[in-house]
mmCIF file of C-alpha atoms in Angstrom:
data_model
loop_
_atom_site.group_PDB
_atom_site.id
_atom_site.type_symbol
_atom_site.label_atom_id
_atom_site.label_comp_id
_atom_site.label_asym_id
_atom_site.label_seq_id
_atom_site.Cartn_x
_atom_site.Cartn_y
_atom_site.Cartn_z
ATOM 1 C CA MET A 1 0.000 0.000 0.000
ATOM 2 C CA SER A 2 1.324 3.454 -0.867
ATOM 3 C CA SER A 3 1.951 6.049 1.817
ATOM 4 C CA ALA A 4 -0.830 8.155 0.284
ATOM 5 C CA GLY A 5 -3.250 5.234 0.515
ATOM 6 C CA SER A 6 -2.227 4.573 4.099
ATOM 7 C CA ALA A 7 -2.797 8.204 5.042
ATOM 8 C CA THR A 8 -6.240 8.144 3.435
ATOM 9 C CA ASP A 9 -7.192 5.038 5.401
ATOM 10 C CA VAL A 10 -6.065 6.693 8.620
ATOM 11 C CA ASP A 11 -8.070 9.830 7.804
ATOM 12 C CA LEU A 12 -11.192 7.804 7.016
ATOM 13 C CA ALA A 13 -10.829 5.827 10.235
ATOM 14 C CA PHE A 14 -10.442 9.079 12.185
ATOM 15 C CA LEU A 15 -13.611 10.515 10.646
ATOM 16 C CA ARG A 16 -15.542 7.267 11.069
ATOM 17 C CA ASP A 17 -14.547 6.969 14.735
ATOM 18 C CA GLY A 18 -15.320 10.626 15.353
ATOM 19 C CA VAL A 19 -18.785 10.419 13.826
ATOM 20 C CA ALA A 20 -19.514 7.186 15.711
ATOM 21 C CA ALA A 21 -18.463 8.777 19.003
ATOM 22 C CA ARG A 22 -20.677 11.828 18.325
ATOM 23 C CA CYS A 23 -23.650 9.610 17.505
ATOM 24 C CA THR A 24 -23.138 7.532 20.644
ATOM 25 C CA ALA A 25 -22.869 10.658 22.809
ATOM 26 C CA GLY A 26 -25.958 12.168 21.189
ATOM 27 C CA ASP A 27 -28.040 9.025 21.586
ATOM 28 C CA ALA A 28 -27.192 8.764 25.284
ATOM 29 C CA TYR A 29 -27.717 12.479 25.932
ATOM 30 C CA PHE A 30 -31.108 12.836 24.241
ATOM 31 C CA ALA A 31 -32.392 9.610 25.725
ATOM 32 C CA ALA A 32 -31.600 11.094 29.126
ATOM 33 C CA VAL A 33 -33.030 14.602 28.545
ATOM 34 C CA ALA A 34 -36.057 13.944 26.291
ATOM 35 C CA GLN A 35 -38.618 14.336 29.059
ATOM 36 C CA GLU A 36 -36.809 17.379 30.454
ATOM 37 C CA LEU A 37 -36.840 18.999 27.002
ATOM 38 C CA ALA A 38 -40.590 18.601 26.703
ATOM 39 C CA GLU A 39 -41.222 19.935 30.203
ATOM 40 C CA CYS A 40 -38.850 22.865 29.725
ATOM 41 C CA ALA A 41 -40.406 23.881 26.392
ATOM 42 C CA ALA A 42 -43.893 23.751 27.920
ATOM 43 C CA ALA A 43 -42.725 25.913 30.822
ATOM 44 C CA MET A 44 -41.109 28.406 28.426
ATOM 45 C CA ALA A 45 -44.328 28.577 26.397
ATOM 46 C CA ASP A 46 -46.276 29.277 29.598
ATOM 47 C CA ARG A 47 -43.960 32.178 30.372
ATOM 48 C CA PHE A 48 -43.937 33.583 26.839
ATOM 49 C CA PHE A 49 -47.735 33.274 26.693
ATOM 50 C CA ALA A 50 -47.870 35.507 29.775
ATOM 51 C CA GLY A 51 -45.491 38.051 28.194
ATOM 52 C CA ALA A 52 -42.072 36.933 29.434
ATOM 53 C CA THR A 53 -38.711 37.981 28.029
ATOM 54 C CA LEU A 54 -35.910 35.471 27.505
ATOM 55 C CA LEU A 55 -32.550 36.617 28.906
ATOM 56 C CA VAL A 56 -29.607 34.564 27.620
ATOM 57 C CA PHE A 57 -25.983 34.645 28.766
ATOM 58 C CA GLY A 58 -22.679 32.796 28.682
ATOM 59 C CA SER A 59 -18.949 33.463 28.611
ATOM 60 C CA GLY A 60 -16.391 32.655 25.934
ATOM 61 C CA ALA A 61 -17.929 30.338 23.343
ATOM 62 C CA GLY A 62 -21.137 30.495 25.402
ATOM 63 C CA ALA A 63 -21.449 34.200 24.595
ATOM 64 C CA THR A 64 -21.676 33.371 20.892
ATOM 65 C CA ASP A 65 -24.344 30.753 21.561
ATOM 66 C CA ALA A 66 -26.249 33.251 23.697
ATOM 67 C CA GLN A 67 -26.257 35.807 20.887
ATOM 68 C CA HIS A 68 -27.278 33.184 18.331
ATOM 69 C CA ASN A 69 -30.075 31.844 20.514
ATOM 70 C CA SER A 70 -31.581 35.230 21.353
ATOM 71 C CA VAL A 71 -31.708 36.294 17.694
ATOM 72 C CA GLU A 72 -33.690 33.171 16.787
ATOM 73 C CA TYR A 73 -36.508 34.171 19.125
ATOM 74 C CA VAL A 74 -36.596 37.801 17.995
ATOM 75 C CA HIS A 75 -36.309 36.923 14.300
ATOM 76 C CA PRO A 76 -37.925 33.493 13.715
ATOM 77 C CA VAL A 77 -37.067 31.835 10.420
ATOM 78 C CA LEU A 78 -40.057 29.479 10.119
ATOM 79 C CA PRO A 79 -43.432 30.662 8.738
ATOM 80 C CA GLY A 80 -46.146 30.931 11.349
ATOM 81 C CA CYS A 81 -43.763 31.443 14.250
ATOM 82 C CA ARG A 82 -44.204 34.746 16.070
ATOM 83 C CA ALA A 83 -41.315 36.895 17.213
ATOM 84 C CA LEU A 84 -40.698 36.561 20.939
ATOM 85 C CA PRO A 85 -38.856 38.994 23.216
ATOM 86 C CA ALA A 86 -35.296 37.882 23.909
ATOM 87 C CA LEU A 87 -32.022 39.552 24.841
ATOM 88 C CA SER A 88 -28.439 38.337 25.060
ATOM 89 C CA LEU A 89 -26.744 39.863 28.109
ATOM 90 C CA THR A 90 -23.405 39.753 26.281
ATOM 91 C CA ASN A 91 -24.527 42.157 23.538
ATOM 92 C CA ASP A 92 -24.112 45.368 25.523
ATOM 93 C CA VAL A 93 -20.322 45.732 25.480
ATOM 94 C CA SER A 94 -20.370 48.947 27.518
ATOM 95 C CA THR A 95 -22.307 47.318 30.357
ATOM 96 C CA VAL A 96 -20.325 44.068 30.270
ATOM 97 C CA THR A 97 -16.909 45.732 30.238
ATOM 98 C CA GLY A 98 -18.013 48.266 32.837
ATOM 99 C CA ILE A 99 -19.019 45.524 35.275
ATOM 100 C CA LEU A 100 -15.919 43.453 34.487
ATOM 101 C CA GLY A 101 -13.751 46.480 35.218
ATOM 102 C CA GLY A 102 -15.467 47.149 38.530
ATOM 103 C CA ASN A 103 -14.997 45.567 41.931
ATOM 104 C CA ALA A 104 -17.427 42.668 41.345
ATOM 105 C CA PRO A 105 -16.678 41.153 37.900
ATOM 106 C CA LEU A 106 -18.385 37.854 38.725
ATOM 107 C CA GLU A 107 -21.666 39.776 39.016
ATOM 108 C CA VAL A 108 -21.581 40.532 35.277
ATOM 109 C CA TYR A 109 -24.768 38.540 34.610
ATOM 110 C CA ALA A 110 -26.384 38.622 38.039
ATOM 111 C CA HIS A 111 -26.375 42.438 38.062
ATOM 112 C CA GLN A 112 -27.995 42.661 34.619
ATOM 113 C CA LEU A 113 -30.621 40.088 35.544
ATOM 114 C CA ARG A 114 -31.560 42.012 38.687
ATOM 115 C CA VAL A 115 -31.940 45.203 36.642
ATOM 116 C CA LEU A 116 -33.509 43.883 33.436
ATOM 117 C CA GLY A 117 -35.335 40.783 34.609
ATOM 118 C CA ARG A 118 -38.871 40.587 35.960
ATOM 119 C CA PRO A 119 -40.703 37.845 37.832
ATOM 120 C CA GLY A 120 -41.940 35.391 35.232
ATOM 121 C CA ASP A 121 -39.105 35.993 32.770
ATOM 122 C CA ILE A 122 -36.798 33.223 31.504
ATOM 123 C CA ALA A 123 -33.031 33.085 32.139
ATOM 124 C CA LEU A 124 -30.976 30.666 30.032
ATOM 125 C CA ALA A 125 -27.268 30.175 30.714
ATOM 126 C CA PHE A 126 -24.511 28.471 28.745
ATOM 127 C CA LEU A 127 -21.870 27.111 31.121
ATOM 128 C CA THR A 128 -18.599 25.841 29.674
ATOM 129 C CA SER A 129 -17.986 24.411 33.152
ATOM 130 C CA VAL A 130 -20.118 23.903 36.231
ATOM 131 C CA ASP A 131 -17.487 26.056 37.940
ATOM 132 C CA ASP A 132 -18.378 29.073 35.765
ATOM 133 C CA ALA A 133 -18.943 31.360 38.735
ATOM 134 C CA ALA A 134 -20.389 34.293 36.767
ATOM 135 C CA ALA A 135 -23.018 32.121 35.078
ATOM 136 C CA VAL A 136 -23.847 30.278 38.303
ATOM 137 C CA ARG A 137 -24.336 33.604 40.098
ATOM 138 C CA GLY A 138 -26.536 34.753 37.234
ATOM 139 C CA LEU A 139 -28.747 31.686 37.532
ATOM 140 C CA ARG A 140 -28.980 32.161 41.291
ATOM 141 C CA ALA A 141 -30.009 35.821 40.888
ATOM 142 C CA ALA A 142 -32.607 34.840 38.285
ATOM 143 C CA GLY A 143 -34.043 32.180 40.581
ATOM 144 C CA GLU A 144 -34.233 34.652 43.443
ATOM 145 C CA GLY A 145 -36.083 36.967 41.056
ATOM 146 C CA ALA A 146 -38.788 34.329 40.392
ATOM 147 C CA MET A 147 -37.610 33.623 36.848
ATOM 148 C CA LEU A 148 -37.632 30.276 35.065
ATOM 149 C CA THR A 149 -33.976 29.202 34.955
ATOM 150 C CA ILE A 150 -32.362 26.950 32.353
ATOM 151 C CA ALA A 151 -28.743 25.739 32.381
ATOM 152 C CA LEU A 152 -26.894 24.179 29.456
ATOM 153 C CA SER A 153 -23.746 22.883 31.121
ATOM 154 C CA THR A 154 -20.859 20.534 30.478
ATOM 155 C CA GLY A 155 -17.972 18.820 32.228
ATOM 156 C CA ALA A 156 -17.455 15.382 33.717
ATOM 157 C CA GLU A 157 -17.555 16.739 37.250
ATOM 158 C CA GLY A 158 -21.362 16.804 37.426
ATOM 159 C CA VAL A 159 -24.029 19.432 38.021
ATOM 160 C CA SER A 160 -24.361 19.626 41.795
ATOM 161 C CA SER A 161 -23.291 23.277 41.902
ATOM 162 C CA VAL A 162 -25.701 24.427 39.176
ATOM 163 C CA ALA A 163 -29.049 25.527 40.572
ATOM 164 C CA ALA A 164 -31.610 25.776 37.750
ATOM 165 C CA THR A 165 -35.221 24.812 37.114
ATOM 166 C CA HIS A 166 -34.101 22.773 34.093
ATOM 167 C CA THR A 167 -30.548 21.554 33.498
ATOM 168 C CA PHE A 168 -29.212 20.005 30.287
ATOM 169 C CA HIS A 169 -25.798 18.640 31.162
ATOM 170 C CA VAL A 170 -23.360 17.074 28.693
ATOM 171 C CA ASP A 171 -21.068 14.720 30.582
ATOM 172 C CA SER A 172 -18.016 15.212 28.371
ATOM 173 C CA GLU A 173 -14.585 16.775 28.589
ATOM 174 C CA ASP A 174 -14.710 17.566 24.861
ATOM 175 C CA PRO A 175 -16.036 21.123 24.409
ATOM 176 C CA LEU A 176 -16.897 20.423 20.773
ATOM 177 C CA VAL A 177 -19.201 17.543 21.698
ATOM 178 C CA ALA A 178 -20.869 19.713 24.329
ATOM 179 C CA GLN A 179 -21.313 22.628 21.920
ATOM 180 C CA GLU A 180 -22.884 20.396 19.277
ATOM 181 C CA LEU A 181 -25.358 18.876 21.728
ATOM 182 C CA HIS A 182 -26.202 22.232 23.286
ATOM 183 C CA LEU A 183 -26.762 23.675 19.808
ATOM 184 C CA ALA A 184 -29.247 20.904 19.101
ATOM 185 C CA THR A 185 -30.828 21.386 22.536
ATOM 186 C CA TYR A 186 -31.598 25.067 22.223
ATOM 187 C CA HIS A 187 -32.909 24.634 18.689
ATOM 188 C CA MET A 188 -35.233 21.894 19.939
ATOM 189 C CA LEU A 189 -36.396 24.129 22.779
ATOM 190 C CA TRP A 190 -37.090 26.933 20.299
ATOM 191 C CA GLU A 191 -39.131 24.705 17.995
ATOM 192 C CA LEU A 192 -41.020 22.883 20.754
ATOM 193 C CA THR A 193 -41.875 26.176 22.440
ATOM 194 C CA HIS A 194 -43.363 27.494 19.202
ATOM 195 C CA ILE A 195 -45.329 24.288 18.684
ATOM 196 C CA VAL A 196 -46.938 24.760 22.104
ATOM 197 C CA LEU A 197 -47.577 28.483 21.520
ATOM 198 C CA ASN A 198 -49.077 27.910 18.074
ATOM 199 C CA HIS A 199 -51.337 25.203 19.470
ATOM 200 C CA ARG A 200 -52.659 27.580 22.134
ATOM 201 C CA GLY A 201 -52.965 30.607 19.869
ATOM 202 C CA ILE A 202 -51.236 33.969 20.046
ATOM 203 C CA ALA A 203 -51.458 35.721 23.379
ATOM 204 C CA GLU A 204 -51.512 39.446 24.006
ATOM 205 C CA VAL A 205 -48.029 40.707 24.753
ATOM 206 C CA ARG A 206 -47.606 42.005 28.297
ATOM 207 C CA ARG A 207 -46.976 45.720 28.411
#
């Protein structure tokens, strides 16, 4: 066998093993969270039906997911899906950098949630680790403010330190696996929430 042929075989084996590992991880994850997904989407629909705003946050790669997720609610891409109020707490650079430069940088999300959030709103956090202190503090502040709290977390260390109404935890040390499964999770939540809302009819937006 030529060296080129050998390299191709190695590359194909790498891709095949990688895809198989992703499929195995996805099968196990969604089998574990299927019921939680349905319950969470129903709870989100309840809140949106009453006029809630979705407040999304996360650091690092989680900030990008937060921005992506919030835009999907404000600007739905499927016909028949209404726009829903949503805000990424990482969008306001002046506020974020101002808090980070102050004497309580770990309050970067908690402070915004106390100011912008209202009882009945929804707070969704992306945690690249269950030790993400800023996100954990944000979830705690949201819970204390009577908001529905949702955590999309990862890490093999578990979820004992994450206090949220609904937690979707990927038990993996590979951040790419976690990001892929979280991406699928928040898209499923978006679609399921709209299915529930469309079944009930369009509510009056709370003023």
